[in-house]
CSV table of C-alpha atoms and ligand atoms in Angstrom, one decimal:
chain,number,residue,atom,x,y,z
V,1,MET,CA,-50.9,100.3,-45.0
V,2,VAL,CA,-52.5,97.1,-43.6
V,3,GLY,CA,-50.4,93.9,-43.9
V,4,ILE,CA,-51.1,90.2,-44.0
V,5,ASP,CA,-49.7,89.8,-40.4
V,6,GLN,CA,-52.3,92.2,-39.2
V,7,VAL,CA,-55.1,90.4,-41.0
V,8,LEU,CA,-54.0,87.0,-39.6
V,9,GLU,CA,-53.7,88.4,-36.1
V,10,LYS,CA,-57.3,89.7,-36.3
V,11,LEU,CA,-58.5,86.3,-37.8
V,12,SER,CA,-56.8,84.4,-35.1
V,13,THR,CA,-59.2,85.9,-32.6
V,14,VAL,CA,-62.0,83.8,-34.2
V,15,ILE,CA,-62.4,80.6,-32.4
V,16,ASP,CA,-64.2,77.5,-33.8
V,17,PRO,CA,-66.7,76.7,-31.0
V,18,ASP,CA,-66.5,73.0,-31.5
V,19,LEU,CA,-62.7,72.6,-32.0
V,20,LYS,CA,-62.0,75.4,-29.5
V,21,LYS,CA,-59.1,76.5,-31.6
V,22,ASP,CA,-58.6,79.6,-33.6
V,23,ILE,CA,-59.3,79.4,-37.3
V,24,VAL,CA,-55.8,80.4,-38.4
V,25,SER,CA,-54.0,77.7,-36.5
V,26,MET,CA,-56.6,75.2,-37.8
V,27,GLY,CA,-55.6,76.1,-41.3
V,28,MET,CA,-59.1,77.3,-42.3
V,29,ILE,CA,-57.9,80.4,-44.1
V,30,LYS,CA,-56.9,79.6,-47.7
V,31,ASP,CA,-55.8,81.6,-50.8
V,32,LEU,CA,-55.4,84.8,-48.9
V,33,GLU,CA,-54.6,87.8,-51.2
V,34,LEU,CA,-54.0,91.4,-50.1
V,35,ASN,CA,-53.4,93.9,-52.7
V,36,ASP,CA,-53.5,97.6,-52.1
V,37,GLY,CA,-56.1,97.4,-49.4
V,38,ASN,CA,-58.2,94.8,-51.2
V,39,LEU,CA,-58.5,91.6,-49.2
V,40,LYS,CA,-59.8,88.3,-50.3
V,41,PHE,CA,-59.6,84.7,-48.9
V,42,THR,CA,-61.5,81.5,-48.5
V,43,LEU,CA,-62.8,80.3,-45.2
V,44,GLU,CA,-62.6,76.5,-45.3
V,45,LEU,CA,-64.8,74.9,-42.7
V,46,THR,CA,-64.1,71.3,-41.4
V,47,THR,CA,-67.5,70.1,-42.7
V,48,PRO,CA,-70.3,71.5,-44.8
V,49,ALA,CA,-72.6,70.3,-41.9
V,50,CYS,CA,-70.8,72.6,-39.4
V,51,PRO,CA,-73.5,73.7,-36.8
V,52,PHE,CA,-71.6,77.0,-36.3
V,53,ASN,CA,-71.1,78.0,-39.9
V,54,VAL,CA,-73.1,81.2,-39.6
V,55,GLU,CA,-71.5,82.2,-36.3
V,56,ILE,CA,-67.9,81.6,-37.6
V,57,GLU,CA,-68.6,83.5,-40.8
V,58,ASP,CA,-70.1,86.4,-38.8
V,59,ASP,CA,-67.1,86.4,-36.5
V,60,VAL,CA,-64.7,86.5,-39.4
V,61,ARG,CA,-66.6,89.5,-41.0
V,62,LYS,CA,-66.6,91.3,-37.6
V,63,ALA,CA,-62.8,90.7,-37.2
V,64,ILE,CA,-62.1,92.0,-40.6
V,65,ALA,CA,-64.4,95.0,-40.2
V,66,ASP,CA,-62.1,96.1,-37.4
V,67,ILE,CA,-59.3,96.8,-39.9
V,68,SER,CA,-60.2,100.3,-41.0
V,69,GLU,CA,-57.6,100.7,-43.8
V,70,LEU,CA,-59.2,98.0,-45.9
V,71,LYS,CA,-60.9,99.1,-49.1
V,72,ASN,CA,-62.6,95.9,-50.2
V,73,PHE,CA,-63.2,92.5,-48.6
V,74,ASP,CA,-64.2,89.4,-50.6
V,75,LEU,CA,-64.9,86.2,-48.6
V,76,LYS,CA,-65.7,82.8,-50.0
V,77,VAL,CA,-66.9,80.0,-47.6
V,78,THR,CA,-66.2,76.4,-48.5
V,79,ALA,CA,-65.8,73.1,-46.6
V,80,LYS,CA,-63.4,70.2,-46.7
V,81,VAL,CA,-64.3,67.3,-44.4
V,82,MET,CA,-61.4,66.3,-42.0
V,83,GLU,CA,-60.2,62.7,-41.9
V,84,GLY,CA,-61.7,61.3,-38.7
V,85,ARG,CA,-59.9,58.0,-39.0
V,86,SER,CA,-56.5,56.8,-39.9
V,87,LEU,CA,-56.4,56.3,-43.7
V,88,ASP,CA,-53.0,54.8,-43.4
V,89,ASP,CA,-54.1,51.1,-43.4
V,90,ASP,CA,-54.0,48.4,-46.0
V,91,THR,CA,-57.7,47.8,-46.3
V,92,GLY,CA,-58.2,49.9,-49.4
V,93,MET,CA,-60.7,52.3,-47.7
V,94,ALA,CA,-58.4,55.3,-47.9
V,95,THR,CA,-61.0,57.3,-49.9
V,96,VAL,CA,-63.5,57.2,-47.0
V,97,LYS,CA,-62.7,60.0,-44.5
V,98,ASN,CA,-65.1,59.0,-41.8
V,99,ILE,CA,-66.8,55.8,-40.8
V,100,ILE,CA,-69.7,56.1,-38.4
V,101,GLY,CA,-71.1,52.9,-36.9
V,102,VAL,CA,-74.7,53.3,-35.7
V,103,ALA,CA,-75.5,51.0,-32.8
V,104,SER,CA,-78.3,50.3,-30.4
V,105,GLY,CA,-78.8,48.1,-27.4
V,106,LYS,CA,-81.9,46.4,-28.8
V,107,GLY,CA,-83.9,46.2,-32.0
V,108,GLY,CA,-86.9,48.4,-32.9
V,109,VAL,CA,-85.5,51.7,-31.5
V,110,GLY,CA,-85.4,53.2,-35.0
V,111,LYS,CA,-81.7,52.7,-35.7
V,112,SER,CA,-82.2,52.1,-39.4
V,113,THR,CA,-84.7,55.0,-39.7
V,114,VAL,CA,-82.2,57.3,-37.9
V,115,SER,CA,-79.2,56.0,-39.9
V,116,LEU,CA,-81.0,56.7,-43.2
V,117,ASN,CA,-82.3,60.1,-42.4
V,118,LEU,CA,-79.0,61.2,-40.9
V,119,ALA,CA,-77.2,60.0,-44.0
V,120,LEU,CA,-79.6,62.1,-46.1
V,121,ALA,CA,-79.3,65.1,-43.8
V,122,LEU,CA,-75.5,65.0,-44.2
V,123,GLN,CA,-75.8,64.5,-47.9
V,124,GLN,CA,-78.1,67.5,-48.2
V,125,THR,CA,-75.5,69.8,-46.7
V,126,GLY,CA,-73.2,68.9,-49.7
V,127,ALA,CA,-71.2,66.1,-48.1
V,128,LYS,CA,-70.5,62.9,-50.0
V,129,VAL,CA,-72.2,60.1,-48.0
V,130,GLY,CA,-72.4,56.4,-48.2
V,131,LEU,CA,-74.8,54.1,-46.3
V,132,LEU,CA,-73.9,50.5,-45.5
V,133,ASP,CA,-76.8,48.4,-44.2
V,134,ALA,CA,-74.9,45.9,-42.1
V,135,ASP,CA,-78.0,44.8,-40.3
V,136,ILE,CA,-77.6,41.4,-41.8
V,137,TYR,CA,-80.3,39.7,-39.8
V,138,GLY,CA,-82.9,42.4,-40.8
V,139,PRO,CA,-81.7,44.6,-43.6
V,140,SER,CA,-84.5,47.3,-43.9
V,141,ILE,CA,-82.7,50.1,-45.8
V,142,PRO,CA,-83.8,48.9,-49.3
V,143,LEU,CA,-87.4,49.0,-48.2
V,144,MET,CA,-87.0,52.3,-46.5
V,145,LEU,CA,-85.5,53.6,-49.8
V,146,GLY,CA,-88.4,52.1,-51.8
V,147,MET,CA,-86.0,49.7,-53.6
V,148,LYS,CA,-87.9,46.6,-54.5
V,149,ASP,CA,-85.3,44.6,-56.3
V,150,GLY,CA,-82.0,46.2,-55.6
V,151,SER,CA,-79.0,44.5,-57.0
V,152,MET,CA,-75.3,45.3,-57.1
V,153,GLU,CA,-73.0,45.1,-60.0
V,154,VAL,CA,-69.5,44.0,-59.8
V,155,GLU,CA,-66.8,45.9,-61.7
V,156,ASP,CA,-63.0,45.1,-61.5
V,157,ASN,CA,-63.8,42.7,-58.6
V,158,LYS,CA,-65.4,45.5,-56.6
V,159,LEU,CA,-69.1,45.9,-55.7
V,160,GLN,CA,-70.7,49.0,-57.2
V,161,PRO,CA,-72.9,50.6,-54.6
V,162,ALA,CA,-76.4,51.7,-55.7
V,163,ASP,CA,-76.9,55.4,-56.1
V,164,VAL,CA,-80.1,56.5,-54.3
V,165,HIS,CA,-81.0,60.1,-53.6
V,166,GLY,CA,-77.3,60.9,-54.0
V,167,LEU,CA,-76.3,58.3,-51.4
V,168,LYS,CA,-74.0,55.4,-52.2
V,169,VAL,CA,-75.9,52.4,-50.7
V,170,VAL,CA,-74.9,48.8,-50.1
V,171,SER,CA,-77.2,46.4,-48.3
V,172,PHE,CA,-77.3,42.7,-47.6
V,173,GLY,CA,-81.0,43.1,-48.5
V,174,PHE,CA,-79.9,43.6,-52.2
V,175,PHE,CA,-79.1,39.9,-52.2
V,176,ALA,CA,-82.7,39.0,-51.8
V,177,ASP,CA,-82.4,35.3,-51.4
V,178,GLN,CA,-79.4,35.4,-49.1
V,179,SER,CA,-81.2,37.8,-46.7
V,180,ASN,CA,-83.7,35.0,-45.8
V,181,GLN,CA,-80.8,32.8,-45.0
V,182,ALA,CA,-78.9,35.3,-42.9
V,183,ALA,CA,-80.4,34.1,-39.6
V,184,ILE,CA,-78.5,30.8,-40.0
V,185,TYR,CA,-75.1,32.5,-40.7
V,186,ARG,CA,-72.8,32.8,-37.8
V,187,GLY,CA,-69.4,34.1,-36.7
V,188,PRO,CA,-66.7,33.9,-39.4
V,189,ILE,CA,-69.2,33.9,-42.3
V,190,ILE,CA,-71.0,37.0,-41.0
V,191,SER,CA,-67.7,38.7,-40.3
V,192,GLY,CA,-66.5,37.8,-43.8
V,193,ILE,CA,-69.6,39.3,-45.5
V,194,LEU,CA,-69.2,42.6,-43.6
V,195,LYS,CA,-65.5,42.8,-44.4
V,196,GLN,CA,-66.3,42.3,-48.1
V,197,PHE,CA,-69.0,45.0,-48.0
V,198,LEU,CA,-66.5,47.4,-46.4
V,199,VAL,CA,-63.3,46.8,-48.3
V,200,ASP,CA,-64.5,45.2,-51.6
V,201,THR,CA,-66.9,48.0,-52.4
V,202,ASN,CA,-66.1,50.8,-54.8
V,203,TRP,CA,-67.1,53.6,-52.4
V,204,SER,CA,-65.0,56.2,-54.2
V,205,ASP,CA,-64.5,59.4,-52.3
V,206,LEU,CA,-66.8,59.6,-49.3
V,207,ASP,CA,-66.8,62.2,-46.5
V,208,TYR,CA,-69.0,60.0,-44.3
V,209,LEU,CA,-69.9,56.3,-44.5
V,210,ILE,CA,-72.8,55.5,-42.1
V,211,VAL,CA,-72.8,51.8,-41.1
V,212,ASP,CA,-76.2,50.7,-39.8
V,213,LEU,CA,-75.2,47.8,-37.4
V,214,PRO,CA,-77.5,45.1,-36.1
V,215,PRO,CA,-78.6,45.8,-32.5
V,216,GLY,CA,-76.6,44.6,-29.6
V,217,THR,CA,-73.0,43.5,-29.3
V,218,GLY,CA,-72.7,40.5,-31.7
V,219,ASP,CA,-70.3,39.5,-34.4
V,220,ILE,CA,-71.0,42.4,-36.8
V,221,PRO,CA,-70.4,45.3,-34.4
V,222,LEU,CA,-67.3,43.5,-33.1
V,223,THR,CA,-66.0,42.9,-36.7
V,224,LEU,CA,-66.5,46.6,-37.6
V,225,ALA,CA,-64.6,47.7,-34.5
V,226,GLN,CA,-61.7,45.2,-35.2
V,227,THR,CA,-61.4,45.2,-39.0
V,228,ILE,CA,-60.7,48.9,-39.9
V,229,PRO,CA,-60.1,52.1,-38.1
V,230,ILE,CA,-63.4,53.9,-37.7
V,231,THR,CA,-64.3,57.4,-36.6
V,232,GLY,CA,-66.6,56.2,-33.9
V,233,ILE,CA,-70.0,54.8,-32.8
V,234,LEU,CA,-73.2,56.7,-32.7
V,235,VAL,CA,-75.7,55.2,-30.2
V,236,VAL,CA,-79.4,55.4,-30.9
V,237,THR,CA,-81.7,55.0,-27.9
V,238,THR,CA,-85.3,55.5,-27.0
V,239,PRO,CA,-86.5,56.7,-23.6
V,240,GLN,CA,-87.6,53.1,-22.7
V,241,ASP,CA,-84.2,51.8,-23.9
V,242,VAL,CA,-82.5,54.2,-21.5
V,243,ALA,CA,-84.6,53.0,-18.6
V,244,SER,CA,-83.4,49.4,-19.1
V,245,TYR,CA,-79.8,50.5,-19.5
V,246,VAL,CA,-79.6,48.2,-22.6
V,247,ALA,CA,-77.8,50.8,-24.7
V,248,VAL,CA,-75.1,51.1,-22.1
V,249,LYS,CA,-73.9,47.5,-22.7
V,250,ALA,CA,-73.2,48.4,-26.4
V,251,VAL,CA,-71.4,51.5,-25.3
V,252,SER,CA,-69.2,49.5,-22.9
V,253,MET,CA,-68.2,47.0,-25.5
V,254,PHE,CA,-67.0,49.7,-27.9
V,255,GLU,CA,-65.2,51.5,-25.1
V,256,LYS,CA,-63.4,48.3,-24.2
V,257,LEU,CA,-62.3,48.1,-27.8
V,258,ASN,CA,-61.0,51.7,-27.7
V,259,VAL,CA,-63.5,52.8,-30.4
V,260,PRO,CA,-64.5,56.4,-29.8
V,261,ILE,CA,-68.2,57.0,-28.9
V,262,ILE,CA,-69.4,59.9,-31.1
V,263,GLY,CA,-72.5,60.4,-29.0
V,264,VAL,CA,-76.1,59.5,-28.4
V,265,VAL,CA,-79.3,60.4,-30.3
V,266,GLU,CA,-82.6,59.8,-28.6
V,267,ASN,CA,-85.2,58.6,-31.0
V,268,MET,CA,-89.0,58.7,-30.4
V,269,SER,CA,-88.0,61.1,-27.6
V,270,HIS,CA,-91.2,63.1,-27.5
V,271,PHE,CA,-94.5,63.8,-29.3
V,272,VAL,CA,-95.2,67.2,-30.7
V,273,CYS,CA,-98.9,68.1,-30.4
V,274,PRO,CA,-100.2,69.0,-33.9
V,275,ASN,CA,-102.7,71.5,-32.4
V,276,CYS,CA,-100.5,73.5,-30.0
V,277,ASP,CA,-96.9,72.5,-31.0
V,278,ASP,CA,-96.1,71.6,-27.4
V,279,LYS,CA,-93.6,68.8,-26.8
V,280,HIS,CA,-94.9,65.9,-24.7
V,281,TYR,CA,-92.3,63.6,-23.2
V,282,ILE,CA,-94.7,60.7,-23.0
V,283,PHE,CA,-92.0,58.2,-22.0
V,284,GLY,CA,-90.2,60.5,-19.6
V,285,GLU,CA,-87.8,63.3,-20.2
V,286,GLY,CA,-84.0,63.7,-20.2
V,287,GLY,CA,-83.1,60.0,-19.9
V,288,ALA,CA,-80.6,59.9,-22.7
V,289,LYS,CA,-79.1,63.2,-21.7
V,290,LYS,CA,-78.5,61.8,-18.2
V,291,ILE,CA,-76.9,58.7,-19.5
V,292,SER,CA,-74.7,60.7,-21.8
V,293,GLU,CA,-73.6,62.9,-18.9
V,294,GLN,CA,-73.0,59.8,-16.8
V,295,PHE,CA,-70.8,58.1,-19.5
V,296,LYS,CA,-69.3,61.4,-20.7
V,297,MET,CA,-70.7,61.0,-24.2
V,298,PRO,CA,-72.0,64.0,-26.1
V,299,PHE,CA,-75.8,64.2,-26.4
V,300,LEU,CA,-76.4,64.9,-30.1
V,301,GLY,CA,-80.1,65.4,-30.4
V,302,GLU,CA,-83.6,64.1,-30.0
V,303,ILE,CA,-85.9,62.9,-32.8
V,304,PRO,CA,-89.7,63.1,-32.2
V,305,LEU,CA,-92.1,60.3,-32.4
V,306,ASN,CA,-93.9,61.2,-35.6
V,307,SER,CA,-96.2,59.4,-37.9
V,308,GLY,CA,-94.5,61.1,-40.9
V,309,ILE,CA,-91.2,59.5,-40.0
V,310,MET,CA,-92.8,56.1,-39.6
V,311,SER,CA,-94.8,56.3,-42.9
V,312,GLY,CA,-91.7,57.7,-44.7
V,313,SER,CA,-89.7,54.7,-43.6
V,314,ASP,CA,-92.4,52.1,-44.2
V,315,LEU,CA,-93.4,53.5,-47.6
V,316,GLY,CA,-89.9,53.9,-48.9
V,317,LYS,CA,-90.0,57.7,-48.9
V,318,PRO,CA,-87.8,59.0,-46.1
V,319,ILE,CA,-89.0,62.2,-44.5
V,320,MET,CA,-85.7,64.0,-45.3
V,321,MET,CA,-86.7,63.6,-49.0
V,322,THR,CA,-90.4,64.1,-48.9
V,323,ASN,CA,-90.8,66.8,-46.2
V,324,PRO,CA,-87.4,68.4,-45.6
V,325,ASP,CA,-89.0,71.5,-44.1
V,326,SER,CA,-90.9,69.6,-41.4
V,327,PRO,CA,-89.8,69.9,-37.7
V,328,SER,CA,-88.9,66.2,-37.8
V,329,ALA,CA,-86.5,66.7,-40.7
V,330,GLU,CA,-85.1,69.7,-38.8
V,331,ALA,CA,-84.5,67.4,-35.8
V,332,PHE,CA,-82.5,65.0,-38.1
V,333,ARG,CA,-80.6,67.9,-39.6
V,334,LYS,CA,-79.6,69.3,-36.1
V,335,SER,CA,-78.4,65.8,-35.0
V,336,ALA,CA,-76.5,65.3,-38.3
V,337,LYS,CA,-74.7,68.6,-37.8
V,338,ASN,CA,-73.8,67.7,-34.2
V,339,ILE,CA,-72.5,64.4,-35.4
V,340,ALA,CA,-70.4,66.0,-38.2
V,341,ALA,CA,-69.0,68.4,-35.6
V,342,GLN,CA,-68.0,65.5,-33.3
V,343,CYS,CA,-66.3,63.8,-36.2
V,344,SER,CA,-64.3,67.0,-36.8
V,345,ILE,CA,-63.3,67.0,-33.1
V,346,ILE,CA,-62.2,63.4,-33.3
V,347,ALA,CA,-60.3,64.2,-36.5
V,348,SER,CA,-58.6,67.2,-34.9
V,349,LYS,CA,-57.5,65.0,-31.9
V,350,LEU,CA,-56.2,62.4,-34.4
V,351,GLN,CA,-54.2,65.1,-36.2
V,352,GLU,CA,-52.7,66.3,-32.9
V,353,GLU,CA,-51.8,62.7,-32.0
V,354,MET,CA,-50.1,62.1,-35.3
V,355,ALA,CA,-48.3,65.4,-35.1
V,356,SER,CA,-47.0,64.6,-31.6
V,357,GLU,CA,-46.0,61.1,-32.7
V,358,GLY,CA,-44.1,62.6,-35.7
V,359,SER,CA,-42.4,65.2,-33.5
V,360,SER,CA,-41.4,62.7,-30.8
V,361,GLU,CA,-39.9,60.5,-33.5
V,362,THR,CA,-37.8,63.4,-34.9
V,363,SER,CA,-36.9,65.1,-31.6
V,364,ASP,CA,-35.3,64.1,-28.4
V,365,LYS,CA,-37.5,66.5,-26.5
V,366,GLU,CA,-40.3,65.3,-24.1
V,367,PRO,CA,-43.6,65.0,-26.1
V,368,THR,CA,-46.0,67.7,-25.3
V,369,THR,CA,-49.2,66.7,-23.4
V,370,GLU,CA,-51.5,69.3,-24.8
V,371,SER,CA,-55.0,68.5,-23.8
V,372,THR,CA,-57.8,68.0,-26.3
V,373,PRO,CA,-61.0,69.9,-25.8
V,374,GLU,CA,-63.9,68.0,-24.2
V,375,PRO,CA,-66.3,67.0,-27.0
V,376,THR,CA,-69.3,68.6,-25.5
V,377,THR,CA,-70.3,71.6,-27.6
V,378,THR,CA,-73.5,70.6,-29.4
V,379,GLN,CA,-76.5,72.4,-30.6
V,380,THR,CA,-79.5,70.5,-29.5
K,401,ADP,P1,-84.4,49.4,-35.9
K,401,ADP,O1,-83.5,49.6,-37.0
K,401,ADP,O2,-83.9,49.9,-34.6
K,401,ADP,O3,-84.9,48.0,-35.7
K,401,ADP,P2,-86.4,50.7,-37.5
K,401,ADP,O4,-85.7,51.9,-38.0
K,401,ADP,O5,-86.6,49.6,-38.4
K,401,ADP,O6,-85.7,50.2,-36.1
K,401,ADP,O7,-87.8,51.3,-36.9
K,401,ADP,C1,-88.7,50.4,-36.3
K,401,ADP,C2,-90.1,51.0,-36.5
K,401,ADP,O8,-90.2,52.3,-35.8
K,401,ADP,C3,-90.4,51.3,-38.0
K,401,ADP,O9,-91.7,51.0,-38.3
K,401,ADP,C4,-90.2,52.8,-38.1
K,401,ADP,O10,-90.9,53.4,-39.2
K,401,ADP,C5,-90.6,53.3,-36.8
K,401,ADP,N1,-89.9,54.5,-36.3
K,401,ADP,C6,-88.6,54.7,-36.2
K,401,ADP,N2,-88.4,56.0,-35.7
K,401,ADP,C7,-89.6,56.6,-35.6
K,401,ADP,C8,-90.0,57.9,-35.1
K,401,ADP,N3,-89.1,58.8,-34.7
K,401,ADP,N4,-91.3,58.1,-35.1
K,401,ADP,C9,-92.2,57.2,-35.5
K,401,ADP,N5,-91.9,55.9,-35.9
K,401,ADP,C10,-90.6,55.6,-35.9
């Protein structure tokens, strides 16, 4: 009769393409029961936005189909997002598993549009998502969400984020008067405001907090990198931006601060002809990909130049909400999945580091120097 060992042996042939590890050693098999040839278990993915969810489930079913003695097989697929940052700090943000800073070299590349639509795309997979509009000099998220007079309540000395389309949202723009004065704020005041938005907000349980940063390498991006452990930085570029290497400056700053770079998304990358569906790379093709290869950052996707994306942002009706089946929404969804996958890779690396720190503390043996997979598997 088939035994649990045999089942686990078969399942350990299934490899997560992103993490490059087998699903058994990653702890993705839960609640396994085997009774008289009847098998059931739960496959727990590392994110509901896993780009390879279908492939992994197929591989699991194929591996189990190889066991001829089984009478019945019942599979449940769920997801539990991994912690892509150390939650072991005193900032009170231990309920936020991943913090993703969205940066750009210069303004106008569509960073806020991309932040918002990616947040919605992640949320639509079932993840719990927050969006912090930290673009203090030009907070555009309230307008993009169609919020005319957003305000935030305070409960138990904590800001209560607005709940919009299932996202937890905080924006400097909610303080309407203050946002006009923001341009005169500098250094410590600006840093203080960001810290407050981060740690004095009741974010509750979040899988991903997207932080829309101001462009460039000023006080806010620096404060984010230095105040709390974050999962990493997502860089938004456009083809023109790439040509001027302006995004690279932002990347260099975060690298110097030892903040992981999650990858690059190229916005306004191409135009899809509405008549023939052909892609036209009107500003040149492959620029962001080349830069990502040069700087060893994953390339996570390209978003088309599309009037629906623009009017969605400008009219307060994001395309992920109004037209989720459109090719533009699909482009956001693909990028969001690749970002979630990179967060899982960073989380897995973090787990390994913590495990090896733990074992070197408890053992006299030399610490192992197991290499971490190169974070390059993306579906673009
Ligand atoms: P940033 O945050 O980088 O300053 P925004 O997100 O505010 O940029 O976008 C600047 C302008 O570009 C907005 O009018 C927005 O609607 C438009 N935009 C952004 N992305 C796209 C896109 N992919 N296609 C068409 N228009 C876009």
